[in-house]
Coordinates of C-alpha atoms in Angstrom, one line a residue:
Chain A
M1 CA 14.2 1.7 68.5
E2 CA 11.8 3.6 71.0
L3 CA 9.3 3.6 68.0
L4 CA 9.5 0.2 67.3
M5 CA 9.7 -1.1 71.2
A6 CA 6.3 1.3 71.6
S7 CA 4.4 -0.3 68.9
A8 CA 5.7 -3.5 69.5
I9 CA 4.2 -3.6 73.0
G10 CA 1.0 -2.1 71.6
A11 CA 0.2 -4.4 68.9
L12 CA 0.8 -7.2 71.4
T13 CA -1.4 -5.8 73.9
A14 CA -4.1 -4.9 71.4
A15 CA -4.2 -8.4 69.8
G16 CA -4.1 -10.2 73.6
I17 CA -6.8 -8.2 74.6
Y18 CA -9.1 -8.8 71.5
L19 CA -8.3 -12.5 72.0
V20 CA -9.2 -12.5 75.9
L21 CA -12.4 -11.2 74.7
R22 CA -13.4 -14.1 72.4
M23 CA -14.1 -16.1 75.8
R24 CA -13.3 -19.4 74.4
S25 CA -10.4 -21.1 76.3
F26 CA -8.0 -21.5 73.6
P27 CA -7.9 -17.8 72.5
V28 CA -8.0 -16.5 76.1
I29 CA -5.0 -18.5 76.5
L30 CA -3.2 -17.4 73.3
G31 CA -4.6 -13.7 74.4
V32 CA -3.2 -14.1 78.2
S33 CA 0.3 -14.9 76.6
L34 CA 0.2 -12.4 74.4
L35 CA -0.3 -9.9 77.0
S36 CA 2.4 -11.6 79.1
Y37 CA 5.0 -11.0 76.4
A38 CA 4.0 -7.4 76.2
V39 CA 3.9 -6.7 79.8
N40 CA 7.6 -8.2 80.0
L41 CA 8.7 -5.9 76.9
F42 CA 7.2 -3.0 78.9
L43 CA 9.2 -3.9 82.1
F44 CA 12.1 -4.3 80.4
A45 CA 11.7 -0.5 78.9
S46 CA 10.9 0.7 82.1
G47 CA 14.5 1.0 82.8
R48 CA 15.4 3.2 79.5
L49 CA 16.6 1.6 76.2
A50 CA 20.2 1.2 75.8
I51 CA 22.2 -0.5 73.6
N52 CA 25.6 -2.3 73.9
L53 CA 26.2 -1.1 77.7
P54 CA 27.2 -3.7 80.7
P55 CA 24.6 -4.1 83.3
I56 CA 27.4 -4.8 85.9
L57 CA 30.1 -2.6 87.3
H58 CA 33.5 -2.5 85.6
D59 CA 36.1 -0.3 86.1
G60 CA 36.6 2.7 83.6
V61 CA 33.5 1.9 82.4
H62 CA 30.8 5.4 82.8
D63 CA 27.5 4.7 81.3
Y64 CA 25.3 1.2 82.3
T65 CA 22.2 0.0 81.3
D66 CA 19.7 -0.5 84.6
P67 CA 20.0 -4.3 85.5
L68 CA 16.7 -4.4 87.7
P69 CA 13.8 -4.3 85.3
Q70 CA 16.2 -7.5 83.6
A71 CA 15.8 -9.2 87.1
L72 CA 12.0 -8.1 87.2
V73 CA 11.5 -9.6 83.6
L74 CA 13.2 -12.7 84.4
T75 CA 10.9 -13.4 87.6
A76 CA 7.9 -12.4 85.6
I77 CA 8.4 -14.7 82.6
V78 CA 9.1 -17.6 85.0
I79 CA 5.5 -16.8 87.2
S80 CA 3.7 -16.3 83.4
F81 CA 5.4 -19.8 82.3
G82 CA 3.9 -21.5 85.4
M83 CA 0.5 -19.8 85.2
S84 CA 0.3 -20.7 81.4
A85 CA 0.8 -24.3 82.3
V86 CA -1.5 -24.1 85.3
V87 CA -4.5 -22.6 83.1
V88 CA -3.9 -24.9 80.4
M89 CA -4.3 -27.7 82.7
L90 CA -7.8 -26.0 84.0
A91 CA -9.0 -25.4 80.4
L92 CA -8.4 -29.0 79.5
G93 CA -10.0 -30.4 82.4
A94 CA -13.1 -28.0 82.0
Y95 CA -13.6 -28.6 78.6
L96 CA -13.3 -32.5 78.9
S97 CA -15.8 -32.7 81.8
G98 CA -17.7 -29.8 80.6
R99 CA -17.8 -30.6 76.8
S100 CA -17.9 -26.8 76.5
D101 CA -14.9 -24.4 76.1
A102 CA -16.8 -21.3 76.7
I103 CA -15.3 -19.4 80.0
D104 CA -18.6 -17.4 80.5
M105 CA -21.3 -19.4 82.0
S106 CA -25.1 -19.3 81.0
A107 CA -27.5 -17.9 83.4
Q108 CA -29.0 -21.8 83.7
D109 CA -25.1 -22.7 84.9
T110 CA -25.1 -20.0 87.6
E111 CA -28.7 -20.7 89.1
N112 CA -28.5 -24.2 89.4
G113 CA -25.8 -24.6 91.9
Q114 CA -25.3 -25.2 95.2
Chain B
M1 CA 17.3 -8.1 113.6
N2 CA 14.1 -9.9 114.2
H3 CA 14.4 -13.4 112.6
W4 CA 10.8 -14.1 114.0
I5 CA 9.2 -11.7 111.4
I6 CA 9.7 -14.0 108.3
V7 CA 8.9 -17.0 110.1
P8 CA 5.0 -16.6 109.1
V9 CA 6.4 -17.0 105.6
V10 CA 9.1 -19.9 105.5
L11 CA 7.4 -22.0 108.1
P12 CA 4.2 -22.6 106.0
A13 CA 6.5 -23.0 102.9
I14 CA 8.7 -25.8 104.2
L15 CA 5.5 -27.7 106.0
A16 CA 4.1 -27.7 102.4
S17 CA 7.0 -29.0 100.9
V18 CA 7.5 -31.7 103.4
M19 CA 3.8 -32.5 103.3
V20 CA 3.9 -32.8 99.5
L21 CA 7.2 -34.6 99.4
S22 CA 7.3 -36.8 102.2
M23 CA 3.9 -37.7 103.3
R24 CA 1.5 -37.4 100.2
N25 CA -0.5 -40.5 101.1
E26 CA -0.3 -40.4 104.6
L27 CA -3.6 -38.2 105.6
T28 CA -3.1 -38.1 109.2
L29 CA 0.5 -37.2 109.4
Q30 CA -0.5 -34.5 106.9
R31 CA -3.4 -33.2 109.6
I32 CA -0.8 -33.2 112.4
F33 CA 1.6 -31.3 110.7
S34 CA -0.7 -29.3 109.1
V35 CA -2.4 -28.0 112.4
T36 CA 0.3 -28.3 114.4
G37 CA 2.0 -25.8 112.0
A38 CA -0.8 -23.4 111.9
L39 CA -1.4 -23.1 115.6
A40 CA 2.6 -22.6 115.8
V41 CA 2.0 -19.5 113.1
L42 CA -0.6 -18.9 115.2
G43 CA 1.3 -18.2 118.2
I44 CA 4.0 -16.5 116.4
T45 CA 1.8 -13.9 114.9
I46 CA 0.8 -13.1 118.1
G47 CA 3.9 -13.0 119.5
L48 CA 5.2 -10.2 116.5
G49 CA 1.3 -8.5 117.5
M50 CA 2.6 -8.0 120.7
Q51 CA 5.9 -6.3 119.6
A52 CA 4.3 -4.5 117.0
A53 CA 1.9 -3.0 119.3
S54 CA 4.4 -0.7 121.1
G55 CA 4.4 1.2 118.1
Q56 CA 7.9 0.2 117.3
I57 CA 8.3 -0.7 113.5
Q58 CA 10.7 -3.4 112.7
V59 CA 12.5 -4.1 109.8
Y60 CA 13.5 -7.4 108.3
E61 CA 16.3 -7.0 105.4
L62 CA 16.1 -10.4 103.2
G63 CA 20.0 -11.4 102.3
N64 CA 21.2 -8.7 105.1
W65 CA 20.9 -6.0 101.6
P66 CA 19.9 -2.7 103.0
A67 CA 16.6 -0.9 101.6
P68 CA 16.2 -0.1 99.0
F69 CA 18.7 -2.3 97.5
G70 CA 17.5 -5.5 98.9
I71 CA 13.8 -6.7 99.5
V72 CA 12.6 -6.1 102.9
L73 CA 9.7 -7.5 105.4
V74 CA 8.4 -4.5 107.4
L75 CA 6.2 -5.4 110.8
D76 CA 4.2 -2.6 111.9
R77 CA 0.8 -2.7 114.1
L78 CA -1.4 -3.2 110.3
S79 CA 0.6 -6.3 109.3
A80 CA 0.6 -7.8 112.7
L81 CA -2.7 -7.5 112.9
M82 CA -3.6 -8.7 109.4
A83 CA -1.1 -11.9 109.7
I84 CA -3.0 -12.6 113.3
L85 CA -6.3 -12.4 111.6
T86 CA -5.3 -14.8 108.9
A87 CA -3.5 -17.1 111.0
F88 CA -7.0 -17.4 113.3
L89 CA -8.8 -18.0 110.3
A90 CA -6.3 -20.6 108.9
V91 CA -6.7 -22.8 112.2
A92 CA -10.2 -22.8 111.9
V93 CA -10.5 -23.5 108.5
L94 CA -8.2 -26.4 108.8
L95 CA -10.1 -28.0 111.7
Y96 CA -13.2 -27.6 109.5
A97 CA -12.0 -29.2 107.2
M98 CA -11.0 -32.2 108.7
G99 CA -14.2 -32.0 110.9
T100 CA -15.8 -32.4 107.6
G101 CA -13.6 -34.4 105.5
W102 CA -13.2 -31.9 102.9
D103 CA -9.6 -32.5 102.9
T104 CA -10.2 -36.5 102.0
R105 CA -12.1 -35.5 98.9
G106 CA -9.3 -34.5 96.8
K107 CA -5.2 -34.6 97.1
H108 CA -2.9 -32.1 98.5
F109 CA -5.5 -30.1 100.5
H110 CA -3.0 -29.1 103.5
P111 CA 0.0 -28.6 101.5
L112 CA -1.9 -26.3 98.7
M113 CA -3.3 -24.6 102.3
H114 CA 0.0 -23.5 103.5
F115 CA 1.3 -22.5 100.2
Q116 CA -1.8 -20.0 100.1
L117 CA -1.0 -19.0 103.9
M118 CA 2.6 -18.5 102.8
G119 CA 1.6 -16.1 100.1
I120 CA -1.1 -14.3 102.2
F121 CA 1.4 -13.8 105.2
G122 CA 3.9 -12.7 102.9
A123 CA 1.7 -10.2 101.2
F124 CA 0.8 -8.8 104.7
L125 CA 4.5 -8.4 105.6
T126 CA 6.5 -7.1 102.4
G127 CA 7.6 -3.6 102.1
D128 CA 8.6 -4.2 98.2
A129 CA 6.0 -3.1 95.7
F130 CA 7.3 -6.1 93.5
N131 CA 7.6 -8.5 96.4
L132 CA 3.9 -7.8 96.9
F133 CA 3.2 -8.9 93.2
V134 CA 5.2 -12.2 93.7
F135 CA 3.4 -12.9 96.7
F136 CA 0.1 -12.2 95.1
E137 CA 1.1 -14.8 92.2
V138 CA 1.8 -17.4 95.2
L139 CA -1.6 -16.5 97.1
L140 CA -3.3 -17.1 93.7
I141 CA -1.6 -20.2 92.3
A142 CA -2.1 -22.1 95.6
S143 CA -5.8 -20.8 95.6
Y144 CA -6.3 -22.0 91.9
G145 CA -5.4 -25.3 93.3
L146 CA -7.4 -25.1 96.3
M147 CA -10.5 -23.8 94.3
I148 CA -11.3 -26.9 92.1
H149 CA -10.2 -29.1 95.0
A150 CA -12.6 -32.3 95.0
G151 CA -13.2 -31.6 91.5
G152 CA -16.4 -31.5 89.5
T153 CA -17.6 -29.9 86.2
M154 CA -19.0 -26.8 87.4
R155 CA -16.2 -25.9 90.1
L156 CA -13.6 -26.4 87.1
R157 CA -15.4 -24.0 84.8
A158 CA -15.8 -21.7 87.8
G159 CA -12.2 -22.3 88.7
L160 CA -11.1 -21.3 85.1
Q161 CA -13.0 -18.2 85.2
Y162 CA -11.5 -17.2 88.4
V163 CA -8.1 -18.0 86.7
V164 CA -8.1 -16.5 84.1
Y165 CA -9.6 -13.0 85.5
N166 CA -7.0 -12.8 88.1
L167 CA -4.3 -13.4 85.5
L168 CA -5.6 -10.5 84.0
G169 CA -5.5 -8.8 86.8
S170 CA -1.3 -9.9 87.1
T171 CA -0.8 -8.7 84.2
L172 CA -2.1 -5.2 85.0
F173 CA 0.0 -5.3 88.3
L174 CA 2.8 -5.5 86.2
F175 CA 2.1 -2.8 83.9
A176 CA 1.6 -0.6 87.0
L177 CA 4.7 -1.5 88.5
G178 CA 6.8 -0.9 85.2
T179 CA 5.0 2.8 85.0
L180 CA 6.3 3.6 88.6
Y181 CA 9.6 1.9 88.4
G182 CA 9.9 4.1 85.0
V183 CA 9.4 7.2 86.6
T184 CA 11.0 6.7 90.0
G185 CA 13.7 4.0 89.7
T186 CA 12.7 2.0 92.9
L187 CA 10.1 -0.4 94.1
N188 CA 10.7 -0.3 97.9
M189 CA 7.2 0.8 99.3
A190 CA 9.1 3.4 101.5
D191 CA 11.6 4.5 98.7
L192 CA 9.0 5.3 96.6
A193 CA 7.2 7.3 99.0
V194 CA 10.0 9.8 99.2
R195 CA 10.6 9.7 95.5
I196 CA 7.2 10.4 94.4
G197 CA 6.9 13.1 97.3
E198 CA 9.6 14.9 95.5
I199 CA 8.0 14.9 91.9
P200 CA 6.7 18.1 91.0
A201 CA 2.8 18.1 90.6
D202 CA 2.7 19.4 87.2
E203 CA 5.0 16.6 86.0
A204 CA 2.9 14.0 87.8
G205 CA 0.7 12.5 84.8
L206 CA 2.6 8.9 84.9
V207 CA 2.5 8.8 88.5
R208 CA -1.2 9.5 88.4
V209 CA -1.4 6.7 85.9
G210 CA 0.4 4.2 88.2
A211 CA -1.6 5.2 91.0
I212 CA -4.8 4.4 88.8
L213 CA -3.5 0.9 87.5
L214 CA -2.4 -0.1 91.2
L215 CA -5.6 0.8 92.4
L216 CA -7.7 -1.4 89.8
V217 CA -5.2 -4.5 90.7
F218 CA -6.2 -4.0 94.3
S219 CA -10.0 -3.3 93.5
I220 CA -10.1 -6.7 91.3
K221 CA -8.6 -8.6 94.6
A222 CA -10.9 -6.6 96.6
A223 CA -13.9 -7.3 94.3
L224 CA -15.0 -3.9 94.3
L225 CA -17.3 -2.7 91.6
P226 CA -17.0 -3.4 88.6
L227 CA -14.3 -5.6 88.7
H228 CA -16.3 -8.0 91.1
F229 CA -17.2 -10.2 88.3
W230 CA -15.1 -12.9 89.0
L231 CA -16.2 -13.6 92.7
P232 CA -19.8 -14.7 93.1
E233 CA -19.5 -17.7 90.9
T234 CA -15.8 -18.6 92.4
Y235 CA -17.0 -18.1 95.9
A236 CA -20.2 -20.4 95.4
R237 CA -18.7 -23.0 93.6
A238 CA -15.5 -23.4 95.9
P239 CA -15.4 -25.9 98.4
A240 CA -16.6 -24.8 101.8
P241 CA -13.5 -24.5 103.7
V242 CA -11.7 -22.8 100.8
A243 CA -14.3 -20.1 100.2
A244 CA -14.1 -19.6 103.9
L245 CA -10.2 -18.8 103.7
F246 CA -11.2 -16.7 100.5
A247 CA -13.0 -14.4 103.0
I248 CA -9.3 -13.1 103.7
M249 CA -8.3 -12.8 100.4
T250 CA -10.3 -9.8 99.5
K251 CA -9.0 -8.5 102.5
V252 CA -5.6 -8.3 101.1
G253 CA -6.9 -6.5 98.2
A254 CA -8.0 -3.9 101.0
Y255 CA -5.3 -4.2 102.8
A256 CA -3.2 -3.7 99.9
I257 CA -5.2 -0.2 98.6
I258 CA -4.8 1.1 102.6
R259 CA -1.3 0.3 102.8
V260 CA -0.5 1.9 99.2
F261 CA -2.6 5.0 99.4
T262 CA -1.5 5.7 103.0
L263 CA 2.1 5.4 102.4
I264 CA 3.2 6.1 98.6
F265 CA 0.0 8.0 97.6
G266 CA -0.8 9.4 100.8
P267 CA -3.6 11.8 101.4
D268 CA -1.4 14.7 101.2
L269 CA 0.3 14.0 97.8
S270 CA -1.3 16.8 95.3
A271 CA -0.7 14.4 92.4
T272 CA -3.5 11.8 93.7
A273 CA -5.3 13.0 96.7
S274 CA -8.4 14.2 94.8
L275 CA -8.4 11.3 92.5
I276 CA -8.4 7.6 94.8
G277 CA -10.8 8.6 97.3
P278 CA -13.8 9.8 95.4
V279 CA -13.8 7.0 93.0
V280 CA -13.3 4.2 95.6
N281 CA -16.3 6.0 97.4
V282 CA -18.7 5.9 94.3
A283 CA -17.3 2.4 93.6
A284 CA -17.6 0.9 96.8
L285 CA -21.3 2.7 97.6
L286 CA -22.1 0.5 94.2
T287 CA -20.5 -2.4 95.5
L288 CA -22.6 -2.6 98.8
T289 CA -25.7 -1.7 96.9
V290 CA -25.4 -4.6 94.3
G291 CA -23.9 -7.3 97.3
M292 CA -27.1 -6.6 99.2
I293 CA -29.5 -6.4 96.2
G294 CA -27.7 -10.1 95.4
I295 CA -28.4 -11.3 98.4
L296 CA -32.4 -10.8 98.2
G297 CA -32.3 -12.2 94.9
A298 CA -30.3 -14.9 95.3
Q299 CA -31.4 -18.5 94.0
N300 CA -29.4 -20.4 96.2
L301 CA -27.3 -20.2 99.5
G302 CA -24.1 -20.3 97.9
R303 CA -24.7 -17.0 95.9
L304 CA -26.1 -15.7 98.9
A305 CA -22.9 -16.0 100.7
A306 CA -20.9 -14.7 97.9
F307 CA -23.0 -11.3 97.5
A308 CA -22.6 -10.9 101.3
A309 CA -18.9 -11.0 100.6
I310 CA -19.3 -8.6 98.1
A311 CA -21.3 -6.5 100.3
S312 CA -19.0 -6.8 103.0
M313 CA -16.3 -5.3 100.7
G314 CA -18.2 -2.7 99.9
T315 CA -18.7 -1.3 103.5
L316 CA -15.0 -1.9 104.1
L317 CA -14.3 0.3 101.2
I318 CA -16.6 3.0 102.0
A319 CA -14.8 3.2 105.3
V320 CA -11.3 3.4 103.5
A321 CA -12.7 5.9 101.2
G322 CA -12.9 8.3 104.0
F323 CA -8.7 8.3 104.3
T324 CA -9.0 9.8 107.6
P325 CA -7.5 8.4 110.8
E326 CA -10.8 7.5 112.3
A327 CA -12.6 5.8 109.1
T328 CA -9.4 3.4 108.6
S329 CA -10.0 2.5 112.1
A330 CA -13.4 2.0 111.4
A331 CA -12.3 -0.1 108.1
L332 CA -10.0 -2.2 109.9
Y333 CA -12.6 -3.1 112.4
Y334 CA -14.9 -4.0 109.6
T335 CA -11.8 -5.9 108.2
M336 CA -11.7 -8.1 111.1
H337 CA -15.2 -8.7 111.6
S338 CA -16.0 -9.4 107.8
T339 CA -13.6 -11.7 107.6
L340 CA -14.9 -13.8 110.6
G341 CA -18.2 -13.2 109.8
G342 CA -17.7 -14.3 106.1
A343 CA -15.7 -17.3 107.1
L344 CA -19.1 -18.5 109.5
L345 CA -21.6 -17.7 107.0
F346 CA -19.7 -19.8 104.2
M347 CA -19.2 -22.8 106.6
T348 CA -23.0 -22.5 107.9
V349 CA -23.8 -22.7 104.4
D350 CA -21.6 -25.4 103.5
L351 CA -23.4 -27.3 106.9
V352 CA -26.8 -26.8 105.4
R353 CA -26.0 -28.2 102.0
E354 CA -24.6 -31.1 103.4
Y355 CA -27.5 -32.0 105.6
R356 CA -30.4 -31.5 103.2
G357 CA -29.2 -34.2 101.0
A358 CA -30.5 -33.5 97.3
W359 CA -31.9 -30.2 98.5
A360 CA -28.6 -28.8 99.1
G361 CA -28.3 -25.0 99.1
S362 CA -31.5 -24.6 97.1
L363 CA -33.8 -21.7 98.3
L364 CA -37.0 -24.5 98.0
P365 CA -38.8 -25.9 101.1
G366 CA -37.3 -29.1 101.9
P367 CA -37.4 -31.9 104.9
R368 CA -36.2 -31.1 108.4
M369 CA -32.6 -32.1 108.6
A370 CA -30.6 -33.7 111.2
H371 CA -29.1 -31.0 113.6
H372 CA -31.9 -28.7 112.3
G373 CA -31.6 -26.2 115.6
M374 CA -28.0 -26.0 115.6
I375 CA -27.7 -25.5 112.0
A376 CA -30.6 -22.8 112.2
T377 CA -28.9 -21.0 115.2
L378 CA -25.7 -20.9 113.4
F379 CA -27.6 -19.4 110.3
F380 CA -29.7 -17.0 112.6
G381 CA -26.2 -15.9 113.9
A382 CA -24.4 -15.8 110.8
A383 CA -27.3 -13.6 109.0
I384 CA -27.4 -11.2 111.8
A385 CA -23.5 -10.4 112.3
T386 CA -23.5 -10.0 108.2
A387 CA -26.5 -7.9 107.9
G388 CA -25.4 -5.6 110.4
L389 CA -27.7 -6.1 113.6
P390 CA -26.7 -6.2 117.5
P391 CA -25.8 -7.7 119.4
L392 CA -22.9 -9.0 116.9
S393 CA -19.8 -7.4 115.5
G394 CA -21.8 -6.5 112.4
F395 CA -23.9 -3.7 113.9
V396 CA -20.8 -2.4 116.2
G397 CA -18.5 -2.3 112.8
K398 CA -21.2 -0.5 110.6
L399 CA -22.0 2.2 114.1
I400 CA -18.5 3.1 114.0
V401 CA -18.2 3.2 110.0
L402 CA -20.9 5.6 110.1
D403 CA -19.8 7.5 112.9
A404 CA -16.5 8.0 111.4
L405 CA -17.8 9.1 108.1
R406 CA -20.3 11.7 109.7
D407 CA -18.2 14.5 108.5
A408 CA -17.3 13.3 105.1
P409 CA -18.0 15.1 101.9
Q410 CA -21.1 12.9 101.3
A411 CA -22.1 11.8 104.6
A412 CA -25.7 11.8 103.8
L413 CA -25.7 9.8 101.0
I414 CA -23.3 7.2 102.6
W415 CA -25.6 6.8 105.6
A416 CA -28.7 6.6 103.7
V417 CA -26.8 3.7 101.5
V418 CA -25.5 1.9 104.2
L419 CA -28.5 1.9 106.1
G420 CA -31.0 1.3 103.5
T421 CA -28.8 -1.7 102.1
S422 CA -28.8 -3.3 105.8
L423 CA -32.7 -3.6 105.5
I424 CA -32.4 -5.2 102.0
A425 CA -30.1 -7.7 103.6
V426 CA -32.4 -8.3 106.8
L427 CA -35.0 -9.1 104.0
G428 CA -32.9 -11.2 102.1
F429 CA -31.3 -13.5 105.2
A430 CA -35.1 -13.7 106.3
Q431 CA -37.0 -15.0 103.4
A432 CA -34.1 -17.4 102.9
G433 CA -33.6 -18.4 106.5
S434 CA -37.6 -18.5 106.7
T435 CA -37.7 -20.8 103.4
V436 CA -34.9 -23.3 104.1
F437 CA -35.4 -23.9 108.1
W438 CA -39.5 -23.4 108.6
K439 CA -41.5 -23.8 105.5
P440 CA -42.3 -27.3 105.3
A441 CA -42.0 -29.2 102.0
P442 CA -45.3 -29.8 100.3
V443 CA -46.6 -33.5 101.1
G444 CA -45.4 -35.8 98.2
A445 CA -43.3 -33.1 96.6
P446 CA -40.4 -34.9 94.8
A447 CA -36.9 -34.4 95.9
P448 CA -35.1 -31.8 93.6
E449 CA -32.5 -33.5 91.2
P450 CA -29.1 -34.0 92.7
Q451 CA -27.3 -31.5 91.7
E452 CA -23.7 -31.9 90.7
G453 CA -21.2 -31.1 93.3
T454 CA -23.2 -31.7 96.3
T455 CA -21.8 -34.4 98.8
A456 CA -25.2 -36.5 99.1
P457 CA -25.7 -38.4 95.9
S458 CA -28.1 -40.8 97.6
G459 CA -30.9 -38.0 97.5
L460 CA -31.8 -39.0 101.2
P461 CA -32.5 -35.9 103.1
Q462 CA -30.2 -36.7 106.2
A463 CA -27.2 -38.4 104.4
S464 CA -24.0 -36.6 105.7
T465 CA -20.8 -37.7 105.1
H466 CA -19.4 -35.8 107.9
P467 CA -16.4 -38.0 110.0
A468 CA -16.5 -35.5 112.8
P469 CA -19.3 -33.6 113.1
A470 CA -18.5 -32.4 116.7
L471 CA -15.2 -31.0 115.5
A472 CA -17.2 -29.3 112.5
F473 CA -19.9 -27.7 114.5
S474 CA -17.5 -26.6 117.6
V475 CA -15.4 -24.8 114.8
V476 CA -18.4 -22.8 113.4
F477 CA -19.8 -22.3 117.1
G478 CA -16.2 -20.9 117.8
L479 CA -16.2 -18.5 114.8
L480 CA -19.9 -17.5 116.1
F481 CA -18.5 -17.0 119.7
A482 CA -15.3 -15.0 117.9
V483 CA -17.8 -12.4 116.1
A484 CA -19.8 -12.1 119.3
G485 CA -16.0 -11.3 121.4
L486 CA -15.4 -9.0 119.1
A487 CA -18.6 -6.9 119.6
A488 CA -18.1 -7.3 123.5
L489 CA -14.3 -6.5 123.2
A490 CA -15.1 -3.5 120.8
G491 CA -13.2 -0.8 123.4
P492 CA -9.9 -2.6 123.5
V493 CA -10.1 -3.7 119.7
T494 CA -10.6 -0.1 118.5
G495 CA -8.0 1.4 121.1
Y496 CA -5.4 -0.9 119.4
L497 CA -6.9 0.1 115.9
A498 CA -6.9 3.5 116.5
Q499 CA -3.6 3.6 117.2
T500 CA -2.8 1.1 114.0
S501 CA -4.3 3.9 111.7
A502 CA -2.4 7.0 113.5
Q503 CA 0.5 5.0 112.4
L504 CA -0.5 4.6 109.0
F505 CA -1.4 8.3 108.5
A506 CA 2.0 9.4 110.0
P507 CA 4.5 7.4 107.3
D508 CA 7.5 9.2 108.2
A509 CA 8.5 6.8 110.8
Y510 CA 7.9 3.6 108.3
I511 CA 10.1 5.5 106.2
T512 CA 12.5 6.2 108.5
A513 CA 12.4 2.7 110.0
V514 CA 12.8 1.2 106.4
M515 CA 15.8 3.5 105.0
A516 CA 17.7 3.8 107.8
A517 CA 17.6 0.3 109.1
R518 CA 21.4 0.1 109.6

C-alpha cells in the first residue's frame, strides 16, 4: 500500500507541475487541482497508513489511526475548493476581457502600464 | 484568559460580514463602520502592545483546549508590534481610499479590506503552524478580491498571475506541514520546537526538508529572489490603497521567517543552523541588488515602486539572515520603516498617476499637474525614505542594519552591496523624479495614448476624480510624518525592539508559556 500511495502522490505531483508549466490558464487550473489532490494524499499519509482502525477512543481497542491528518485534509480540501472557484472566475474574466489565456505577460504588456 | 487577544481577528471578521450582508449598497454606512472598526482595532492592538511590553507572554486557548491539542493564539512583543503596525497602516489605507474615491470604483472594497485584516492579524497572532496556513489563505483570498478591485484587463491578468503563484505557494506550505507532522506528530509551534530539539542530528533529514520547504513558502510571500516574480506586476497593477496595504503582506513572510527560524528551527539547532542563514543571506543580497537595479531601469512609476518594495525586502532579509539579537532588532526596525515608507511611495505614485491625466505613471516629461508642489514634496520624501538618505527612517534603518552586521562572516560584502545599491536607488529616483516633476514637455508634443486602467480617460492633464483631495493628501503627509517620526524616535523604538529580539532568542519562555498555560 505504501508503494501505491507514494507512486500516486508522485504521479499526481508530476502531472500537476507539468500542467502548471504550460502557462495557459486552463491547463494551469487543472495542474493546480492535481497538485492539491497530491498534497491531500500526502497530508493523509503523514499520520501513517493503517487499515480498519478507528480514529476515536473506544474501550478495549488498542490500535488507532491518527485522526488529526484527516481533519487537516478536510480543511485543505475546503480551502482548495474555494480557491479553485476563485481562480476559475479570475481566469474567465482575464480571458474574456483580454482575449488571451496566457498566464505570463509579454514584455510589451509589462512596460506599457501605469 | 485575556479575551482581547482574539478581538483583532474576530472584530474585522464580524464587521466584514455585516457590511457585505446588510449594507452592500450603502457606501457611507460601510465607510463609517469600516473606519470606526479599524480605529477600534488600532486602539485594541495598542492596548495589547502595552501588555506585551512588560515581557509577559500571554496565551489564548481557542475553545479552552490546552496546547498542543487545541489551537492557541500567542501574544508576545513581536506579534503585538506587527499587529499595531498593521492596524496603523489599515487606518491610513482606508482613509486614503475614501479620500481618493478608490472604494467607489468597484464593489465590496471595505468588506474585503476587513477580511484581509482578519487574515493578517491572525497570521501574526497564531501559535499553531497549520493555523498559520489557514490565516495565510484567508489573507490571500481577500487579497485576490482586492487585487482586481476596479477591474481592467491588465489588472485581471496580473491578478491571475498572482493567484496562480500563490496557489502553488499554498500547496508547498501543505507539503511542508505534512512533512513536519510526519516527523514530529504535532503542529503547535512551541511543541514542534520541543520535539525537533529532541531529534538526534543524524536522523534529522526530514526536519531539514521541512525547514527548507517552509523557507521557500515564506520566501514567496516575502518576495525573496528567485521567488519574487509575482511581485512587480501585481504591485504595479494593484489599486493604490491595496498596493499600500500589500506593504504589510510581504512583511508577513518576513515575520514568519523570523518566528519559525528563531522558535522552531532556532540558531542553536544543529540540524538546520548552518543551512538557513547562509541561504537567506545570499538570496537577500541578490534581492536587494535586483530591486535597486529595477528602480533604475523601471519604465513607469508603478514598477519603480514595486521594485522599491523588493529592494526593501532585500535589506530586511539581509538583517534577518544574521540570526543574532542585534541583527533581528535591526530587521524589525527596517520592517516598520519599509511598511510605512512602502505605503507612502505607492500612495504618492497614485497621486502622480491621478493628476497627470494621460501621462499617468509613464516616465516621460509631461505638463505641470495640479498640486505640483505638494506631490513633488511627497515624492521627494518617499524617495529619500526608500533610498535611505538622512533624515528619514530609511537612513536610520540601514545604519542599524549595517552596524548589527559588522561582525557577520561576510560583513564586507554586505556593506558593499547595501551601500552600492543605495547609490543606484538614489540615481533611479533622481532620474524618475526629475523627468516627472522638472522636465517640461516639448512644445506641441502629443499626449500619450490614454492607457487602460488610468482614471482620467479624458486625456486632460489636470483631470482628477478625487472627491476629497484634502483627506487623501493629509493621509499621505501623515505617513511622511510617521516615517520622520520613526527616525526621530529611533532611540525608544530600538529599545523596545532590542527587548523584542531578546525575547525571540530566548524561546524557552514562549515554550513554557504555551505548554503550561494552565
